[in-house]
PDB file of C-alpha atoms in Angstrom:
ATOM      1  CA  UNK A   1      -8.587 -25.600  -2.554  1.00  0.00           C
ATOM      2  CA  UNK A   2     -11.861 -23.779  -3.139  1.00  0.00           C
ATOM      3  CA  UNK A   3     -13.209 -24.675  -6.639  1.00  0.00           C
ATOM      4  CA  UNK A   4     -13.746 -21.945  -9.148  1.00  0.00           C
ATOM      5  CA  UNK A   5     -14.370 -21.256 -12.844  1.00  0.00           C
ATOM      6  CA  UNK A   6     -11.869 -19.269 -14.847  1.00  0.00           C
ATOM      7  CA  UNK A   7     -12.571 -17.107 -17.873  1.00  0.00           C
ATOM      8  CA  UNK A   8     -10.594 -14.441 -19.798  1.00  0.00           C
ATOM      9  CA  UNK A   9     -11.795 -10.858 -20.308  1.00  0.00           C
ATOM     10  CA  UNK A  10     -12.067  -9.782 -23.989  1.00  0.00           C
ATOM     11  CA  UNK A  11     -12.545  -6.072 -23.290  1.00  0.00           C
ATOM     12  CA  UNK A  12     -12.692  -3.733 -20.332  1.00  0.00           C
ATOM     13  CA  UNK A  13     -16.378  -2.764 -20.685  1.00  0.00           C
ATOM     14  CA  UNK A  14     -17.511  -6.384 -20.615  1.00  0.00           C
ATOM     15  CA  UNK A  15     -15.231  -7.155 -17.698  1.00  0.00           C
ATOM     16  CA  UNK A  16     -16.558  -4.207 -15.690  1.00  0.00           C
ATOM     17  CA  UNK A  17     -20.190  -5.188 -16.410  1.00  0.00           C
ATOM     18  CA  UNK A  18     -19.559  -8.795 -15.378  1.00  0.00           C
ATOM     19  CA  UNK A  19     -17.874  -7.805 -12.109  1.00  0.00           C
ATOM     20  CA  UNK A  20     -20.630  -5.288 -11.303  1.00  0.00           C
ATOM     21  CA  UNK A  21     -23.416  -7.808 -11.795  1.00  0.00           C
ATOM     22  CA  UNK A  22     -21.836 -10.875 -10.199  1.00  0.00           C
ATOM     23  CA  UNK A  23     -20.865 -10.603  -6.487  1.00  0.00           C
ATOM     24  CA  UNK A  24     -19.233 -14.057  -6.772  1.00  0.00           C
ATOM     25  CA  UNK A  25     -16.775 -12.954  -9.467  1.00  0.00           C
ATOM     26  CA  UNK A  26     -13.236 -11.617  -8.875  1.00  0.00           C
ATOM     27  CA  UNK A  27     -10.717 -10.069 -11.166  1.00  0.00           C
ATOM     28  CA  UNK A  28      -7.393 -11.854 -11.305  1.00  0.00           C
ATOM     29  CA  UNK A  29      -4.064 -10.619 -12.716  1.00  0.00           C
ATOM     30  CA  UNK A  30      -0.848 -11.979 -11.127  1.00  0.00           C
ATOM     31  CA  UNK A  31      -2.912 -13.800  -8.480  1.00  0.00           C
ATOM     32  CA  UNK A  32      -0.094 -13.659  -5.967  1.00  0.00           C
ATOM     33  CA  UNK A  33      -2.416 -12.328  -3.150  1.00  0.00           C
ATOM     34  CA  UNK A  34      -5.817 -13.684  -4.331  1.00  0.00           C
ATOM     35  CA  UNK A  35      -4.761 -17.319  -4.594  1.00  0.00           C
ATOM     36  CA  UNK A  36      -3.365 -17.149  -1.007  1.00  0.00           C
ATOM     37  CA  UNK A  37      -6.610 -15.697   0.201  1.00  0.00           C
ATOM     38  CA  UNK A  38      -8.503 -18.525  -1.412  1.00  0.00           C
ATOM     39  CA  UNK A  39      -6.184 -21.114   0.176  1.00  0.00           C
ATOM     40  CA  UNK A  40      -6.806 -19.455   3.545  1.00  0.00           C
ATOM     41  CA  UNK A  41     -10.533 -19.329   2.718  1.00  0.00           C
ATOM     42  CA  UNK A  42     -10.523 -15.613   3.413  1.00  0.00           C
ATOM     43  CA  UNK A  43     -11.889 -15.074  -0.161  1.00  0.00           C
ATOM     44  CA  UNK A  44     -14.136 -17.566  -1.886  1.00  0.00           C
ATOM     45  CA  UNK A  45     -15.069 -16.292  -5.392  1.00  0.00           C
ATOM     46  CA  UNK A  46     -16.867 -18.827  -7.575  1.00  0.00           C
ATOM     47  CA  UNK A  47     -15.641 -17.243 -10.774  1.00  0.00           C
ATOM     48  CA  UNK A  48     -12.318 -15.667 -11.663  1.00  0.00           C
ATOM     49  CA  UNK A  49     -12.020 -13.266 -14.612  1.00  0.00           C
ATOM     50  CA  UNK A  50      -8.488 -13.068 -15.980  1.00  0.00           C
ATOM     51  CA  UNK A  51      -7.805  -9.473 -17.007  1.00  0.00           C
ATOM     52  CA  UNK A  52      -4.210  -9.938 -18.333  1.00  0.00           C
ATOM     53  CA  UNK A  53      -5.621  -9.953 -21.873  1.00  0.00           C
ATOM     54  CA  UNK A  54      -6.844  -6.378 -21.580  1.00  0.00           C
ATOM     55  CA  UNK A  55      -4.827  -4.079 -23.890  1.00  0.00           C
ATOM     56  CA  UNK A  56      -2.616  -1.154 -22.882  1.00  0.00           C
ATOM     57  CA  UNK A  57      -2.823  -1.792 -19.156  1.00  0.00           C
ATOM     58  CA  UNK A  58       0.791  -2.995 -18.643  1.00  0.00           C
ATOM     59  CA  UNK A  59       2.449   0.095 -20.136  1.00  0.00           C
ATOM     60  CA  UNK A  60       4.823   2.271 -18.112  1.00  0.00           C
ATOM     61  CA  UNK A  61       4.938   5.767 -19.562  1.00  0.00           C
ATOM     62  CA  UNK A  62       7.076   8.793 -18.752  1.00  0.00           C
ATOM     63  CA  UNK A  63       4.725  11.731 -19.082  1.00  0.00           C
ATOM     64  CA  UNK A  64       5.833  14.969 -20.817  1.00  0.00           C
ATOM     65  CA  UNK A  65       5.418  16.978 -17.596  1.00  0.00           C
ATOM     66  CA  UNK A  66       7.824  14.705 -15.741  1.00  0.00           C
ATOM     67  CA  UNK A  67       5.244  12.434 -14.175  1.00  0.00           C
ATOM     68  CA  UNK A  68       4.870   8.688 -14.581  1.00  0.00           C
ATOM     69  CA  UNK A  69       1.872   6.610 -15.598  1.00  0.00           C
ATOM     70  CA  UNK A  70       2.017   2.982 -14.458  1.00  0.00           C
ATOM     71  CA  UNK A  71      -0.454   0.553 -15.957  1.00  0.00           C
ATOM     72  CA  UNK A  72      -2.382  -1.543 -13.455  1.00  0.00           C
ATOM     73  CA  UNK A  73      -1.087  -4.744 -15.128  1.00  0.00           C
ATOM     74  CA  UNK A  74       2.569  -3.638 -15.117  1.00  0.00           C
ATOM     75  CA  UNK A  75       4.563  -6.138 -13.138  1.00  0.00           C
ATOM     76  CA  UNK A  76       6.425  -4.959 -10.089  1.00  0.00           C
ATOM     77  CA  UNK A  77       9.815  -6.080 -11.407  1.00  0.00           C
ATOM     78  CA  UNK A  78       9.265  -4.058 -14.594  1.00  0.00           C
ATOM     79  CA  UNK A  79       8.379  -0.882 -12.747  1.00  0.00           C
ATOM     80  CA  UNK A  80      11.368  -1.287 -10.394  1.00  0.00           C
ATOM     81  CA  UNK A  81      13.708  -1.687 -13.344  1.00  0.00           C
ATOM     82  CA  UNK A  82      12.222   1.122 -15.453  1.00  0.00           C
ATOM     83  CA  UNK A  83      14.806   3.881 -15.994  1.00  0.00           C
ATOM     84  CA  UNK A  84      12.267   6.744 -15.496  1.00  0.00           C
ATOM     85  CA  UNK A  85      11.067   5.196 -12.203  1.00  0.00           C
ATOM     86  CA  UNK A  86      14.595   4.739 -10.951  1.00  0.00           C
ATOM     87  CA  UNK A  87      15.722   8.238 -12.036  1.00  0.00           C
ATOM     88  CA  UNK A  88      12.634  10.368 -11.311  1.00  0.00           C
ATOM     89  CA  UNK A  89      11.012   8.434  -8.473  1.00  0.00           C
ATOM     90  CA  UNK A  90      13.718   6.302  -6.637  1.00  0.00           C
ATOM     91  CA  UNK A  91      11.387   5.796  -3.657  1.00  0.00           C
ATOM     92  CA  UNK A  92       9.039   3.783  -5.867  1.00  0.00           C
ATOM     93  CA  UNK A  93      11.786   1.587  -7.287  1.00  0.00           C
ATOM     94  CA  UNK A  94      13.234   1.015  -3.837  1.00  0.00           C
ATOM     95  CA  UNK A  95       9.873   0.136  -2.273  1.00  0.00           C
ATOM     96  CA  UNK A  96       9.244  -2.399  -4.992  1.00  0.00           C
ATOM     97  CA  UNK A  97      12.687  -4.074  -4.547  1.00  0.00           C
ATOM     98  CA  UNK A  98      12.062  -4.337  -0.783  1.00  0.00           C
ATOM     99  CA  UNK A  99       8.748  -6.095  -1.472  1.00  0.00           C
ATOM    100  CA  UNK A 100       8.345  -9.908  -1.770  1.00  0.00           C
ATOM    101  CA  UNK A 101      10.806 -12.156  -3.670  1.00  0.00           C
ATOM    102  CA  UNK A 102      12.022 -11.813  -7.160  1.00  0.00           C
ATOM    103  CA  UNK A 103       9.755 -14.522  -8.359  1.00  0.00           C
ATOM    104  CA  UNK A 104       6.724 -12.838  -6.882  1.00  0.00           C
ATOM    105  CA  UNK A 105       7.697  -9.441  -8.213  1.00  0.00           C
ATOM    106  CA  UNK A 106       7.869 -10.992 -11.668  1.00  0.00           C
ATOM    107  CA  UNK A 107       4.196 -11.991 -11.436  1.00  0.00           C
ATOM    108  CA  UNK A 108       2.570  -9.406  -9.169  1.00  0.00           C
ATOM    109  CA  UNK A 109       0.764  -6.558 -10.827  1.00  0.00           C
ATOM    110  CA  UNK A 110       0.871  -2.952  -9.600  1.00  0.00           C
ATOM    111  CA  UNK A 111      -2.908  -2.780  -9.329  1.00  0.00           C
ATOM    112  CA  UNK A 112      -3.043  -5.969  -7.376  1.00  0.00           C
ATOM    113  CA  UNK A 113      -0.244  -4.836  -5.069  1.00  0.00           C
ATOM    114  CA  UNK A 114      -2.101  -1.840  -3.753  1.00  0.00           C
ATOM    115  CA  UNK A 115      -5.176  -3.994  -3.285  1.00  0.00           C
ATOM    116  CA  UNK A 116      -3.345  -6.496  -1.072  1.00  0.00           C
ATOM    117  CA  UNK A 117      -5.283  -7.487   2.044  1.00  0.00           C
ATOM    118  CA  UNK A 118      -3.825  -7.440   5.507  1.00  0.00           C
ATOM    119  CA  UNK A 119      -1.370 -10.015   6.796  1.00  0.00           C
ATOM    120  CA  UNK A 120      -3.040 -10.089  10.225  1.00  0.00           C
ATOM    121  CA  UNK A 121      -2.748 -13.670  11.383  1.00  0.00           C
ATOM    122  CA  UNK A 122      -6.349 -13.748  12.570  1.00  0.00           C
ATOM    123  CA  UNK A 123      -7.594 -12.670   9.145  1.00  0.00           C
ATOM    124  CA  UNK A 124      -5.356 -15.203   7.391  1.00  0.00           C
ATOM    125  CA  UNK A 125      -6.198 -18.089   9.776  1.00  0.00           C
ATOM    126  CA  UNK A 126      -8.368 -20.680   8.032  1.00  0.00           C
ATOM    127  CA  UNK A 127      -9.486 -21.940  11.459  1.00  0.00           C
ATOM    128  CA  UNK A 128     -11.779 -18.838  11.213  1.00  0.00           C
ATOM    129  CA  UNK A 129     -11.199 -16.971  14.538  1.00  0.00           C
ATOM    130  CA  UNK A 130     -13.201 -13.848  15.264  1.00  0.00           C
ATOM    131  CA  UNK A 131     -12.239 -11.257  12.582  1.00  0.00           C
ATOM    132  CA  UNK A 132     -14.474  -8.421  11.379  1.00  0.00           C
ATOM    133  CA  UNK A 133     -12.628  -8.262   8.115  1.00  0.00           C
ATOM    134  CA  UNK A 134     -13.244 -11.947   7.478  1.00  0.00           C
ATOM    135  CA  UNK A 135     -16.676 -12.237   9.077  1.00  0.00           C
ATOM    136  CA  UNK A 136     -18.225  -8.816   9.771  1.00  0.00           C
ATOM    137  CA  UNK A 137     -19.718  -8.563  13.241  1.00  0.00           C
ATOM    138  CA  UNK A 138     -17.614 -11.456  14.724  1.00  0.00           C
ATOM    139  CA  UNK A 139     -15.203  -9.292  16.607  1.00  0.00           C
ATOM    140  CA  UNK A 140     -11.477  -8.507  16.411  1.00  0.00           C
ATOM    141  CA  UNK A 141      -9.261 -11.148  17.979  1.00  0.00           C
ATOM    142  CA  UNK A 142      -6.137  -8.994  17.607  1.00  0.00           C
ATOM    143  CA  UNK A 143      -7.534  -6.151  19.728  1.00  0.00           C
ATOM    144  CA  UNK A 144      -6.703  -7.992  22.926  1.00  0.00           C
ATOM    145  CA  UNK A 145      -4.706 -10.820  21.399  1.00  0.00           C
ATOM    146  CA  UNK A 146      -1.438 -10.983  19.463  1.00  0.00           C
ATOM    147  CA  UNK A 147      -1.068  -7.433  18.328  1.00  0.00           C
ATOM    148  CA  UNK A 148       2.725  -6.794  18.089  1.00  0.00           C
ATOM    149  CA  UNK A 149       2.480  -6.174  14.333  1.00  0.00           C
ATOM    150  CA  UNK A 150      -0.785  -4.198  14.369  1.00  0.00           C
ATOM    151  CA  UNK A 151      -1.695  -0.543  14.054  1.00  0.00           C
ATOM    152  CA  UNK A 152      -0.720   2.390  16.251  1.00  0.00           C
ATOM    153  CA  UNK A 153      -2.750   4.954  14.159  1.00  0.00           C
ATOM    154  CA  UNK A 154      -6.307   5.148  12.915  1.00  0.00           C
ATOM    155  CA  UNK A 155      -7.543   1.804  14.318  1.00  0.00           C
ATOM    156  CA  UNK A 156     -11.044   1.139  15.754  1.00  0.00           C
ATOM    157  CA  UNK A 157     -12.379  -1.449  18.134  1.00  0.00           C
ATOM    158  CA  UNK A 158     -13.549  -3.279  15.014  1.00  0.00           C
ATOM    159  CA  UNK A 159     -10.103  -3.719  13.515  1.00  0.00           C
ATOM    160  CA  UNK A 160      -6.395  -3.021  14.351  1.00  0.00           C
ATOM    161  CA  UNK A 161      -4.900  -4.554  11.160  1.00  0.00           C
ATOM    162  CA  UNK A 162      -2.286  -2.856   9.028  1.00  0.00           C
ATOM    163  CA  UNK A 163      -1.934  -2.459   5.313  1.00  0.00           C
ATOM    164  CA  UNK A 164       0.869  -4.637   3.870  1.00  0.00           C
ATOM    165  CA  UNK A 165       1.903  -2.910   0.603  1.00  0.00           C
ATOM    166  CA  UNK A 166       5.381  -1.337   0.455  1.00  0.00           C
ATOM    167  CA  UNK A 167       4.931   0.664  -2.741  1.00  0.00           C
ATOM    168  CA  UNK A 168       1.588   2.026  -1.554  1.00  0.00           C
ATOM    169  CA  UNK A 169       3.557   3.909   1.118  1.00  0.00           C
ATOM    170  CA  UNK A 170       5.798   5.486  -1.551  1.00  0.00           C
ATOM    171  CA  UNK A 171       2.769   6.391  -3.755  1.00  0.00           C
ATOM    172  CA  UNK A 172       1.048   7.985  -0.785  1.00  0.00           C
ATOM    173  CA  UNK A 173       4.065  10.144  -0.102  1.00  0.00           C
ATOM    174  CA  UNK A 174       4.192  11.267  -3.713  1.00  0.00           C
ATOM    175  CA  UNK A 175       0.511  12.172  -3.953  1.00  0.00           C
ATOM    176  CA  UNK A 176      -0.200   9.610  -6.634  1.00  0.00           C
ATOM    177  CA  UNK A 177      -3.610   9.065  -8.185  1.00  0.00           C
ATOM    178  CA  UNK A 178      -5.407   5.796  -8.981  1.00  0.00           C
ATOM    179  CA  UNK A 179      -7.151   5.823 -12.285  1.00  0.00           C
ATOM    180  CA  UNK A 180     -10.274   3.681 -12.121  1.00  0.00           C
ATOM    181  CA  UNK A 181     -12.842   2.762 -14.719  1.00  0.00           C
ATOM    182  CA  UNK A 182     -16.317   1.704 -13.640  1.00  0.00           C
ATOM    183  CA  UNK A 183     -19.790   1.537 -15.123  1.00  0.00           C
ATOM    184  CA  UNK A 184     -20.034   5.341 -14.779  1.00  0.00           C
ATOM    185  CA  UNK A 185     -16.859   5.842 -16.753  1.00  0.00           C
ATOM    186  CA  UNK A 186     -13.303   6.681 -15.723  1.00  0.00           C
ATOM    187  CA  UNK A 187     -12.406   8.609 -12.589  1.00  0.00           C
ATOM    188  CA  UNK A 188      -9.167   9.529 -10.691  1.00  0.00           C
ATOM    189  CA  UNK A 189      -8.897   8.909  -6.977  1.00  0.00           C
ATOM    190  CA  UNK A 190      -6.283  10.618  -4.884  1.00  0.00           C
ATOM    191  CA  UNK A 191      -4.086   7.987  -3.257  1.00  0.00           C
ATOM    192  CA  UNK A 192      -4.756   9.454   0.193  1.00  0.00           C
ATOM    193  CA  UNK A 193      -8.463   8.782  -0.297  1.00  0.00           C
ATOM    194  CA  UNK A 194      -8.128   5.368  -1.942  1.00  0.00           C
ATOM    195  CA  UNK A 195      -7.671   3.178   1.174  1.00  0.00           C
ATOM    196  CA  UNK A 196     -10.083   3.356   4.041  1.00  0.00           C
ATOM    197  CA  UNK A 197      -9.645   3.434   7.817  1.00  0.00           C
ATOM    198  CA  UNK A 198     -11.516   0.541   9.461  1.00  0.00           C
ATOM    199  CA  UNK A 199     -14.236   2.408  11.351  1.00  0.00           C
ATOM    200  CA  UNK A 200     -17.247   0.177  11.727  1.00  0.00           C
ATOM    201  CA  UNK A 201     -16.765  -1.568   8.304  1.00  0.00           C
ATOM    202  CA  UNK A 202     -13.155  -2.915   8.253  1.00  0.00           C
ATOM    203  CA  UNK A 203     -14.143  -5.552   5.589  1.00  0.00           C
ATOM    204  CA  UNK A 204     -13.939  -2.633   3.071  1.00  0.00           C
ATOM    205  CA  UNK A 205     -10.286  -1.884   2.430  1.00  0.00           C
ATOM    206  CA  UNK A 206     -10.775   0.723  -0.373  1.00  0.00           C
ATOM    207  CA  UNK A 207     -13.365   3.012  -1.809  1.00  0.00           C
ATOM    208  CA  UNK A 208     -13.803   0.812  -4.859  1.00  0.00           C
ATOM    209  CA  UNK A 209     -17.288  -0.410  -5.737  1.00  0.00           C
ATOM    210  CA  UNK A 210     -18.374  -3.504  -7.663  1.00  0.00           C
ATOM    211  CA  UNK A 211     -17.325  -3.323 -11.206  1.00  0.00           C
ATOM    212  CA  UNK A 212     -14.501  -0.857 -10.642  1.00  0.00           C
ATOM    213  CA  UNK A 213     -11.310  -1.730 -12.454  1.00  0.00           C
ATOM    214  CA  UNK A 214      -8.011  -0.125 -11.683  1.00  0.00           C
ATOM    215  CA  UNK A 215      -6.563   1.019 -15.020  1.00  0.00           C
ATOM    216  CA  UNK A 216      -3.369   2.861 -13.986  1.00  0.00           C
ATOM    217  CA  UNK A 217      -1.525   4.700 -11.280  1.00  0.00           C
ATOM    218  CA  UNK A 218      -0.342   8.196 -12.127  1.00  0.00           C
ATOM    219  CA  UNK A 219       2.484   9.832 -10.185  1.00  0.00           C
ATOM    220  CA  UNK A 220       2.781  13.579 -10.654  1.00  0.00           C
ATOM    221  CA  UNK A 221       6.164  15.279 -11.062  1.00  0.00           C
ATOM    222  CA  UNK A 222       7.389  17.090  -8.047  1.00  0.00           C
ATOM    223  CA  UNK A 223      10.516  18.835  -6.767  1.00  0.00           C
ATOM    224  CA  UNK A 224      10.741  16.263  -3.936  1.00  0.00           C
ATOM    225  CA  UNK A 225      10.394  13.082  -5.989  1.00  0.00           C
ATOM    226  CA  UNK A 226      13.988  12.809  -7.355  1.00  0.00           C
ATOM    227  CA  UNK A 227      15.352  13.107  -3.795  1.00  0.00           C
ATOM    228  CA  UNK A 228      13.401  10.341  -2.230  1.00  0.00           C
ATOM    229  CA  UNK A 229      14.098   7.162  -0.296  1.00  0.00           C
ATOM    230  CA  UNK A 230      12.225   4.087   1.071  1.00  0.00           C
ATOM    231  CA  UNK A 231      13.330   2.418   4.308  1.00  0.00           C
ATOM    232  CA  UNK A 232      11.873  -0.788   5.619  1.00  0.00           C
ATOM    233  CA  UNK A 233      12.425  -2.441   9.021  1.00  0.00           C
ATOM    234  CA  UNK A 234      11.354  -6.075   9.245  1.00  0.00           C
ATOM    235  CA  UNK A 235      11.919  -9.059  11.432  1.00  0.00           C
ATOM    236  CA  UNK A 236      14.071 -10.788   8.879  1.00  0.00           C
ATOM    237  CA  UNK A 237      15.993  -9.510   5.864  1.00  0.00           C
ATOM    238  CA  UNK A 238      14.465 -11.642   3.163  1.00  0.00           C
ATOM    239  CA  UNK A 239      10.827 -11.673   2.040  1.00  0.00           C
ATOM    240  CA  UNK A 240       9.041 -10.237   5.034  1.00  0.00           C
ATOM    241  CA  UNK A 241       6.338  -7.605   5.503  1.00  0.00           C
ATOM    242  CA  UNK A 242       7.225  -4.312   7.200  1.00  0.00           C
ATOM    243  CA  UNK A 243       7.215  -4.005  10.931  1.00  0.00           C
ATOM    244  CA  UNK A 244       7.630  -0.300  10.221  1.00  0.00           C
ATOM    245  CA  UNK A 245       8.581   1.464   6.926  1.00  0.00           C
ATOM    246  CA  UNK A 246       8.912   5.003   5.783  1.00  0.00           C
ATOM    247  CA  UNK A 247       8.902   6.853   2.456  1.00  0.00           C
ATOM    248  CA  UNK A 248      10.555  10.241   2.404  1.00  0.00           C
ATOM    249  CA  UNK A 249      10.925  12.827  -0.320  1.00  0.00           C
ATOM    250  CA  UNK A 250      12.752  16.156   0.128  1.00  0.00           C
ATOM    251  CA  UNK A 251      13.238  19.404  -1.811  1.00  0.00           C
ATOM    252  CA  UNK A 252      15.954  21.618  -0.324  1.00  0.00           C
ATOM    253  CA  UNK A 253      17.935  24.792  -0.549  1.00  0.00           C
ATOM    254  CA  UNK A 254      21.386  23.478   0.244  1.00  0.00           C
ATOM    255  CA  UNK A 255      21.030  21.645   3.530  1.00  0.00           C
ATOM    256  CA  UNK A 256      17.787  23.446   4.494  1.00  0.00           C
ATOM    257  CA  UNK A 257      14.457  21.721   3.793  1.00  0.00           C
ATOM    258  CA  UNK A 258      12.191  23.647   1.543  1.00  0.00           C
ATOM    259  CA  UNK A 259       9.491  20.978   1.568  1.00  0.00           C
ATOM    260  CA  UNK A 260       9.246  17.307   2.630  1.00  0.00           C
ATOM    261  CA  UNK A 261       6.864  14.426   2.263  1.00  0.00           C
ATOM    262  CA  UNK A 262       6.678  11.553   4.700  1.00  0.00           C
ATOM    263  CA  UNK A 263       4.513   8.434   4.844  1.00  0.00           C
ATOM    264  CA  UNK A 264       4.667   5.383   7.028  1.00  0.00           C
ATOM    265  CA  UNK A 265       3.834   1.720   6.492  1.00  0.00           C
ATOM    266  CA  UNK A 266       3.171  -0.974   9.013  1.00  0.00           C
ATOM    267  CA  UNK A 267       1.413   1.412  11.410  1.00  0.00           C
ATOM    268  CA  UNK A 268      -2.173   1.776  10.172  1.00  0.00           C
ATOM    269  CA  UNK A 269      -5.015   0.298   8.009  1.00  0.00           C
ATOM    270  CA  UNK A 270      -3.691   2.457   5.150  1.00  0.00           C
ATOM    271  CA  UNK A 271      -0.416   4.223   4.323  1.00  0.00           C
ATOM    272  CA  UNK A 272      -0.045   6.917   6.994  1.00  0.00           C
ATOM    273  CA  UNK A 273       0.945  10.436   5.907  1.00  0.00           C
ATOM    274  CA  UNK A 274       2.826  12.546   8.481  1.00  0.00           C
ATOM    275  CA  UNK A 275       1.301  15.821   7.512  1.00  0.00           C
ATOM    276  CA  UNK A 276       2.024  17.655  10.750  1.00  0.00           C
ATOM    277  CA  UNK A 277       5.668  16.643  10.528  1.00  0.00           C
ATOM    278  CA  UNK A 278       5.844  17.824   6.891  1.00  0.00           C
ATOM    279  CA  UNK A 279       4.699  21.288   7.964  1.00  0.00           C
ATOM    280  CA  UNK A 280       7.060  21.435  10.903  1.00  0.00           C
ATOM    281  CA  UNK A 281      10.021  20.367   8.760  1.00  0.00           C
ATOM    282  CA  UNK A 282       9.856  23.399   6.438  1.00  0.00           C
ATOM    283  CA  UNK A 283      12.938  25.494   6.875  1.00  0.00           C
ATOM    284  CA  UNK A 284      14.691  23.026   9.169  1.00  0.00           C
ATOM    285  CA  UNK A 285      18.326  22.145   8.569  1.00  0.00           C
ATOM    286  CA  UNK A 286      19.121  18.564   7.646  1.00  0.00           C
ATOM    287  CA  UNK A 287      22.091  18.872   9.992  1.00  0.00           C
ATOM    288  CA  UNK A 288      19.929  19.732  12.925  1.00  0.00           C
ATOM    289  CA  UNK A 289      18.967  16.311  14.269  1.00  0.00           C
ATOM    290  CA  UNK A 290      17.131  17.716  17.227  1.00  0.00           C
ATOM    291  CA  UNK A 291      14.996  19.908  15.006  1.00  0.00           C
ATOM    292  CA  UNK A 292      14.220  17.071  12.617  1.00  0.00           C
ATOM    293  CA  UNK A 293      13.379  14.757  15.554  1.00  0.00           C
ATOM    294  CA  UNK A 294      11.076  17.290  17.134  1.00  0.00           C
ATOM    295  CA  UNK A 295       9.328  18.008  13.818  1.00  0.00           C
ATOM    296  CA  UNK A 296       8.631  14.235  13.162  1.00  0.00           C
ATOM    297  CA  UNK A 297       7.340  13.823  16.754  1.00  0.00           C
ATOM    298  CA  UNK A 298       4.502  16.349  16.006  1.00  0.00           C
ATOM    299  CA  UNK A 299       2.830  13.588  13.953  1.00  0.00           C
ATOM    300  CA  UNK A 300       2.771  11.128  16.792  1.00  0.00           C
ATOM    301  CA  UNK A 301       0.567  12.960  19.240  1.00  0.00           C
ATOM    302  CA  UNK A 302      -2.430  10.837  18.147  1.00  0.00           C
ATOM    303  CA  UNK A 303      -0.573   7.505  18.180  1.00  0.00           C
ATOM    304  CA  UNK A 304      -2.435   4.821  20.135  1.00  0.00           C
ATOM    305  CA  UNK A 305      -0.241   1.817  20.669  1.00  0.00           C
ATOM    306  CA  UNK A 306      -1.779  -1.498  21.685  1.00  0.00           C
ATOM    307  CA  UNK A 307      -0.598  -3.764  24.514  1.00  0.00           C
ATOM    308  CA  UNK A 308       2.312  -5.331  22.528  1.00  0.00           C
ATOM    309  CA  UNK A 309       3.359  -2.666  20.053  1.00  0.00           C
ATOM    310  CA  UNK A 310       4.243   0.475  21.955  1.00  0.00           C
ATOM    311  CA  UNK A 311       7.811   0.085  20.671  1.00  0.00           C
ATOM    312  CA  UNK A 312       6.459   1.042  17.205  1.00  0.00           C
ATOM    313  CA  UNK A 313       6.004   4.686  18.324  1.00  0.00           C
ATOM    314  CA  UNK A 314       9.701   5.272  18.805  1.00  0.00           C
ATOM    315  CA  UNK A 315      10.751   2.852  16.062  1.00  0.00           C
ATOM    316  CA  UNK A 316       8.579   4.665  13.469  1.00  0.00           C
ATOM    317  CA  UNK A 317      10.051   8.029  14.409  1.00  0.00           C
ATOM    318  CA  UNK A 318      13.591   6.638  14.024  1.00  0.00           C
ATOM    319  CA  UNK A 319      12.778   5.106  10.650  1.00  0.00           C
ATOM    320  CA  UNK A 320      11.133   8.317   9.400  1.00  0.00           C
ATOM    321  CA  UNK A 321      14.240  10.277  10.487  1.00  0.00           C
ATOM    322  CA  UNK A 322      16.656   7.964   8.739  1.00  0.00           C
ATOM    323  CA  UNK A 323      14.638   7.932   5.551  1.00  0.00           C
ATOM    324  CA  UNK A 324      14.418  11.699   5.664  1.00  0.00           C
ATOM    325  CA  UNK A 325      18.195  12.060   6.110  1.00  0.00           C
ATOM    326  CA  UNK A 326      18.924   9.708   3.262  1.00  0.00           C
ATOM    327  CA  UNK A 327      16.407  11.436   0.926  1.00  0.00           C
ATOM    328  CA  UNK A 328      17.894  14.841   2.000  1.00  0.00           C
ATOM    329  CA  UNK A 329      21.392  13.698   1.076  1.00  0.00           C
ATOM    330  CA  UNK A 330      20.197  13.159  -2.442  1.00  0.00           C
ATOM    331  CA  UNK A 331      18.724  16.659  -2.726  1.00  0.00           C
TER     332      UNK A 331
END
């Protein structure tokens, strides 16, 4: 195990300054991803700063306008069990219950969950194969290697890895915002802009800078949120990352779709929003399977499957359709 020093944060401002000034320091909350990265030698911080002592960052608050504010230190289990999350945003509760094991959900923080790093086997391999996320400039072993589980959207020659978080897919579908505090003060980042596509710098997963501390996640109220569903397809039923997943939220007039929101997991470097499909679904009948299928297909014209994952194109469309139908039945 990589040796490190551990300290506790006394206040947010001091923690932010320490992180900004020290490139060898990492924040730690639940540690469910970071410790694994350290064991795999994919992250080697010399100092860890425990932020669990920071006040008011584990609160889950129902907002007066119908939205939900989730503290970055709130544990996944607590959010999944929260009555306002279950009632107002079922897609969030379902995505959390599909993620990890009960023991991990009891430890893992919401801020840490959306910062999870990829489960690409080349990135997680401590034998240190070519991986631009692990060693920038070394190449991407998965591009022409084992790529069954890799991206079909938004990848570059530098990286074909996928983002592993389940709840991030739900939050993307609901237009959530990530509240961040840095040296320049607080700011709110739209969830669609929070994670990055790989481009030429796949080692950067998000738009966060040194010192930035996730304070909370805010989910706005919407007509679609109450009628929402998360569906995950994986290689085994228990404790497995998504092969493909879908978050769907629907507002309807009877059986006709007034508006829909769709996002996919397991297909890109970030949660992948199906904006073309959302536009095409307006006015469609939930009973018209051909119309729904055709609308969803409009978001797959730019899919670029790799040698071993062409099956994901059809699978993702089927998963999106089933999630949409289930969400629609709740409308």
